[in-house]
Short mmCIF file of C-alpha atoms and ligand atoms in Angstrom, two decimals:
data_model
loop_
_atom_site.label_atom_id
_atom_site.label_comp_id
_atom_site.label_asym_id
_atom_site.label_seq_id
_atom_site.Cartn_x
_atom_site.Cartn_y
_atom_site.Cartn_z
CA UNK R 1 131.26 60.78 135.69
CA UNK R 2 129.67 62.86 138.43
CA UNK R 3 126.24 64.30 137.59
CA UNK R 4 126.00 68.12 137.55
CA UNK R 5 123.32 69.15 140.05
CA UNK R 6 122.01 72.66 140.46
CA UNK R 7 122.49 73.87 144.00
CA UNK R 8 119.94 75.92 145.90
CA UNK R 9 122.15 78.98 145.28
CA UNK R 10 122.22 78.26 141.52
CA UNK R 11 118.42 78.16 141.44
CA UNK R 12 118.16 81.39 143.45
CA UNK R 13 120.63 83.01 141.01
CA UNK R 14 118.58 81.88 138.01
CA UNK R 15 115.41 83.29 139.60
CA UNK R 16 117.19 86.61 140.15
CA UNK R 17 118.28 86.65 136.48
CA UNK R 18 114.71 86.03 135.35
CA UNK R 19 113.41 88.72 137.68
CA UNK R 20 116.01 91.26 136.62
CA UNK R 21 116.05 90.39 132.88
CA UNK R 22 112.27 90.30 132.78
CA UNK R 23 111.25 93.17 135.04
CA UNK R 24 113.57 96.01 133.98
CA UNK R 25 113.07 95.37 130.27
CA UNK R 26 109.28 95.06 130.28
CA UNK R 27 109.00 98.17 132.49
CA UNK R 28 111.08 100.07 129.94
CA UNK R 29 108.90 98.86 127.04
CA UNK R 30 105.66 99.80 128.83
CA UNK R 31 106.97 103.22 129.89
CA UNK R 32 108.04 104.26 126.37
CA UNK R 33 104.88 102.87 124.82
CA UNK R 34 102.80 104.97 127.23
CA UNK R 35 104.81 108.05 126.23
CA UNK R 36 104.36 107.33 122.52
CA UNK R 37 100.61 106.73 122.87
CA UNK R 38 100.20 109.86 125.03
CA UNK R 39 101.88 111.93 122.31
CA UNK R 40 100.15 110.20 119.37
CA UNK R 41 96.47 110.32 120.26
CA UNK R 42 95.38 108.88 116.90
CA UNK R 43 97.26 105.65 117.66
CA UNK R 44 96.00 105.57 121.24
CA UNK R 45 92.48 105.87 119.83
CA UNK R 46 93.07 103.09 117.26
CA UNK R 47 94.55 100.81 119.93
CA UNK R 48 91.59 101.41 122.29
CA UNK R 49 89.07 100.74 119.51
CA UNK R 50 90.77 97.43 118.78
CA UNK R 51 90.86 96.43 122.45
CA UNK R 52 87.18 97.29 122.96
CA UNK R 53 86.21 95.46 119.78
CA UNK R 54 88.01 92.29 120.89
CA UNK R 55 87.47 92.28 124.68
CA UNK R 56 84.82 94.90 125.40
CA UNK R 57 85.21 95.64 129.11
CA UNK R 58 86.24 92.02 129.90
CA UNK R 59 89.71 91.05 131.01
CA UNK R 60 92.05 90.16 128.10
CA UNK R 61 92.07 86.42 127.32
CA UNK R 62 94.34 84.04 125.42
CA UNK R 63 91.97 83.83 122.42
CA UNK R 64 91.91 87.60 121.90
CA UNK R 65 95.54 88.54 122.57
CA UNK R 66 96.91 87.22 119.21
CA UNK R 67 94.22 89.30 117.44
CA UNK R 68 95.65 92.61 118.75
CA UNK R 69 97.28 93.52 115.42
CA UNK R 70 97.38 97.29 115.91
CA UNK R 71 98.79 96.90 119.40
CA UNK R 72 101.43 94.55 118.04
CA UNK R 73 102.54 97.18 115.51
CA UNK R 74 102.63 99.83 118.26
CA UNK R 75 104.77 97.60 120.51
CA UNK R 76 107.18 96.79 117.67
CA UNK R 77 107.55 100.48 116.80
CA UNK R 78 108.11 101.32 120.46
CA UNK R 79 110.79 98.59 120.72
CA UNK R 80 112.40 99.98 117.56
CA UNK R 81 112.60 103.58 118.82
CA UNK R 82 113.47 102.70 122.45
CA UNK R 83 115.01 99.20 122.52
CA UNK R 84 115.15 98.41 126.27
CA UNK R 85 118.54 96.68 125.77
CA UNK R 86 120.54 99.05 123.55
CA UNK R 87 123.69 96.88 123.31
CA UNK R 88 124.26 93.15 122.96
CA UNK R 89 127.68 91.80 123.84
CA UNK R 90 129.49 88.86 122.23
CA UNK R 91 132.97 87.42 122.80
CA UNK R 92 134.82 85.74 119.94
CA UNK R 93 136.00 82.27 121.06
CA UNK R 94 137.94 81.27 117.95
CA UNK R 95 139.09 83.19 114.88
CA UNK R 96 136.19 83.83 112.55
CA UNK R 97 135.61 85.66 109.28
CA UNK R 98 132.78 88.20 109.32
CA UNK R 99 132.26 89.65 105.83
CA UNK R 100 135.67 91.02 104.87
CA UNK R 101 136.94 91.16 108.47
CA UNK R 102 138.90 88.53 110.40
CA UNK R 103 137.93 88.58 114.08
CA UNK R 104 140.58 87.23 116.49
CA UNK R 105 139.77 85.15 119.60
CA UNK R 106 138.91 87.03 122.85
CA UNK R 107 137.66 90.07 120.90
CA UNK R 108 134.57 91.62 122.51
CA UNK R 109 131.88 92.82 120.14
CA UNK R 110 129.06 95.22 120.88
CA UNK R 111 126.09 94.92 118.57
CA UNK R 112 123.89 97.96 118.95
CA UNK R 113 120.15 97.48 118.35
CA UNK R 114 119.81 101.20 119.15
CA UNK R 115 122.09 102.18 116.23
CA UNK R 116 120.54 99.68 113.83
CA UNK R 117 117.00 100.77 114.74
CA UNK R 118 117.87 104.42 114.02
CA UNK R 119 119.73 103.95 110.73
CA UNK R 120 117.97 105.89 107.92
CA UNK R 121 119.67 103.65 105.32
CA UNK R 122 117.72 100.71 106.74
CA UNK R 123 114.41 102.29 107.81
CA UNK R 124 114.15 105.38 105.59
CA UNK R 125 114.27 109.12 106.20
CA UNK R 126 111.34 108.93 108.65
CA UNK R 127 113.47 106.69 110.93
CA UNK R 128 113.03 108.90 114.01
CA UNK R 129 109.26 109.18 113.69
CA UNK R 130 106.72 106.98 115.46
CA UNK R 131 105.03 105.17 112.57
CA UNK R 132 103.63 101.81 113.69
CA UNK R 133 102.22 101.27 110.19
CA UNK R 134 105.72 100.40 108.98
CA UNK R 135 105.21 97.03 110.74
CA UNK R 136 101.82 96.34 109.11
CA UNK R 137 103.31 93.65 106.85
CA UNK R 138 105.72 92.10 109.33
CA UNK R 139 109.23 92.89 110.48
CA UNK R 140 111.04 92.00 107.23
CA UNK R 141 108.82 94.36 105.23
CA UNK R 142 109.23 97.21 107.73
CA UNK R 143 112.72 98.08 106.48
CA UNK R 144 113.52 99.52 103.06
CA UNK R 145 116.32 96.93 102.80
CA UNK R 146 113.94 94.05 103.76
CA UNK R 147 116.31 92.82 106.46
CA UNK R 148 114.76 91.03 109.42
CA UNK R 149 118.10 91.17 111.31
CA UNK R 150 117.92 94.98 111.51
CA UNK R 151 115.29 94.69 114.26
CA UNK R 152 116.95 93.28 117.37
CA UNK R 153 115.04 94.24 120.54
CA UNK R 154 115.28 90.66 121.80
CA UNK R 155 118.63 89.78 120.20
CA UNK R 156 118.95 87.25 117.42
CA UNK R 157 119.99 83.64 116.88
CA UNK R 158 120.41 80.87 119.47
CA UNK R 159 120.64 83.32 122.42
CA UNK R 160 117.48 85.24 121.56
CA UNK R 161 115.67 86.35 124.73
CA UNK R 162 113.89 83.39 126.33
CA UNK R 163 111.24 85.72 127.72
CA UNK R 164 110.25 87.21 124.33
CA UNK R 165 106.74 85.74 124.09
CA UNK R 166 106.06 86.20 127.80
CA UNK R 167 107.11 89.87 127.63
CA UNK R 168 104.94 90.63 124.60
CA UNK R 169 101.87 88.92 126.08
CA UNK R 170 102.40 90.59 129.46
CA UNK R 171 102.75 94.02 127.82
CA UNK R 172 99.64 93.50 125.67
CA UNK R 173 97.59 92.55 128.75
CA UNK R 174 98.81 95.60 130.69
CA UNK R 175 98.22 98.02 127.80
CA UNK R 176 94.80 96.56 126.99
CA UNK R 177 93.68 96.96 130.62
CA UNK R 178 94.96 100.56 130.75
CA UNK R 179 93.29 101.46 127.42
CA UNK R 180 89.97 99.94 128.58
CA UNK R 181 89.97 102.26 131.60
CA UNK R 182 91.84 105.46 130.73
CA UNK R 183 92.46 108.09 128.08
CA UNK R 184 95.89 109.59 128.73
CA UNK R 185 97.85 112.67 127.67
CA UNK R 186 101.36 113.88 128.40
CA UNK R 187 101.71 116.06 131.48
CA UNK R 188 103.41 119.48 131.00
CA UNK R 189 105.78 118.43 133.83
CA UNK R 190 107.33 115.66 131.70
CA UNK R 191 111.03 116.09 130.88
CA UNK R 192 112.34 113.90 128.08
CA UNK R 193 115.62 112.33 129.24
CA UNK R 194 116.26 108.73 128.16
CA UNK R 195 119.32 107.27 129.92
CA UNK R 196 120.94 103.87 129.93
CA UNK R 197 121.06 102.25 133.37
CA UNK R 198 121.16 98.61 132.23
CA UNK R 199 117.99 99.25 130.20
CA UNK R 200 116.99 102.48 128.43
CA UNK R 201 114.76 104.28 130.90
CA UNK R 202 113.25 107.73 131.35
CA UNK R 203 115.39 109.39 134.04
CA UNK R 204 112.52 111.52 135.35
CA UNK R 205 109.78 108.95 134.72
CA UNK R 206 106.87 109.34 132.31
CA UNK R 207 104.41 111.95 133.59
CA UNK R 208 100.99 111.39 132.13
CA UNK R 209 97.50 112.61 132.96
CA UNK R 210 94.85 109.89 133.18
CA UNK R 211 91.15 110.41 132.59
CA UNK R 212 88.65 107.62 133.01
CA UNK R 213 87.11 106.50 129.69
C1 LIG B 1 110.55 93.85 126.59
C2 LIG B 1 111.07 92.89 127.30
C3 LIG B 1 112.40 92.24 127.03
C4 LIG B 1 113.42 92.63 126.22
C5 LIG B 1 113.48 93.84 125.29
C6 LIG B 1 114.47 91.65 126.37
C7 LIG B 1 115.69 91.68 125.67
C8 LIG B 1 116.66 90.73 125.79
C9 LIG B 1 117.90 90.74 125.04
C10 LIG B 1 118.33 91.80 124.03
C11 LIG B 1 118.61 89.64 125.42
C12 LIG B 1 120.01 89.24 124.92
C13 LIG B 1 119.87 88.36 123.69
C14 LIG B 1 121.19 88.09 123.05
O1 LIG B 1 122.23 88.04 123.73
O2 LIG B 1 121.20 87.91 121.82
C15 LIG B 1 117.83 88.94 126.42
C16 LIG B 1 118.23 87.77 127.04
C17 LIG B 1 117.52 87.18 128.07
N1 LIG B 1 116.27 87.51 128.51
FE1 LIG B 1 115.13 89.04 127.83
N2 LIG B 1 114.09 90.69 127.27
C18 LIG B 1 112.82 91.01 127.70
C19 LIG B 1 112.04 90.30 128.59
C20 LIG B 1 112.44 89.18 129.27
C21 LIG B 1 111.62 88.44 130.21
C22 LIG B 1 110.17 88.76 130.54
C23 LIG B 1 112.41 87.42 130.69
C24 LIG B 1 112.08 86.34 131.70
C25 LIG B 1 110.94 86.14 132.25
C26 LIG B 1 113.69 87.52 130.05
C27 LIG B 1 114.75 86.68 130.29
C28 LIG B 1 115.94 86.69 129.57
C29 LIG B 1 117.04 85.76 129.81
C30 LIG B 1 117.08 84.68 130.90
C31 LIG B 1 118.02 86.05 128.86
C32 LIG B 1 119.38 85.35 128.66
C33 LIG B 1 119.18 84.29 127.58
C34 LIG B 1 120.47 83.58 127.21
O3 LIG B 1 121.56 84.14 127.34
O4 LIG B 1 120.37 82.46 126.71
N3 LIG B 1 113.68 88.60 129.19
N4 LIG B 1 116.64 89.62 126.60
#
């Protein structure tokens, strides 16, 4: 049997996928997190305190990053409210039973993290509010139904995003370095208009005013 080699074009394609899948999504996460911290000064303050306590004015390092508990809660809440990928697509290959439904082959399914993340029956009546404390005891305890699978910013199961850990670490480094240097507020010129162009992004950007710490 002939071995299956990757051609140069295959490798270039894979690099493009990584660039696209990694860049657009992490940009979206960082943008919305900046908006949420600019409009919730108490959480921005808490996050900065934590960063300064762990790193001082030094660059973030691998020993300190897992200790950023408050920042982790903020990132999870940001991913809940503004999941960068709002829809996950699946194609049924052979007939399967899902609960009380029979799904025929070739059916295309859209699973919507956006809808699940904004369902008051899962998260409670405060579903639309920015409350990072809901993640204080982990993802499963963040929902009133105690369902881990209701939080899908990176998908779920065997096809879960391969860049999950990289994206979280990258975002924590970027946010920590911003918080060490700047206090930021929302600019009066900001217009809130989330749109979906592959990822969920702010159509007019996030206008913030930076002041050095
Ligand atoms: C905040 C950042 C990110 C978010 C929200 C995100 C979200 C997702 C989602 C929802 C999927 C689909 C999972 C599924 O079908 O169940 C996915 C797949 C994927 N992601 Fe990410 N991603 C992020 C960052 C990254 C980064 C940094 C990389 C690479 C460096 C990356 C590479 C990929 C690849 C290659 C796939 C396809 C995996 C497969 O089909 O087996 N992602 N991502």
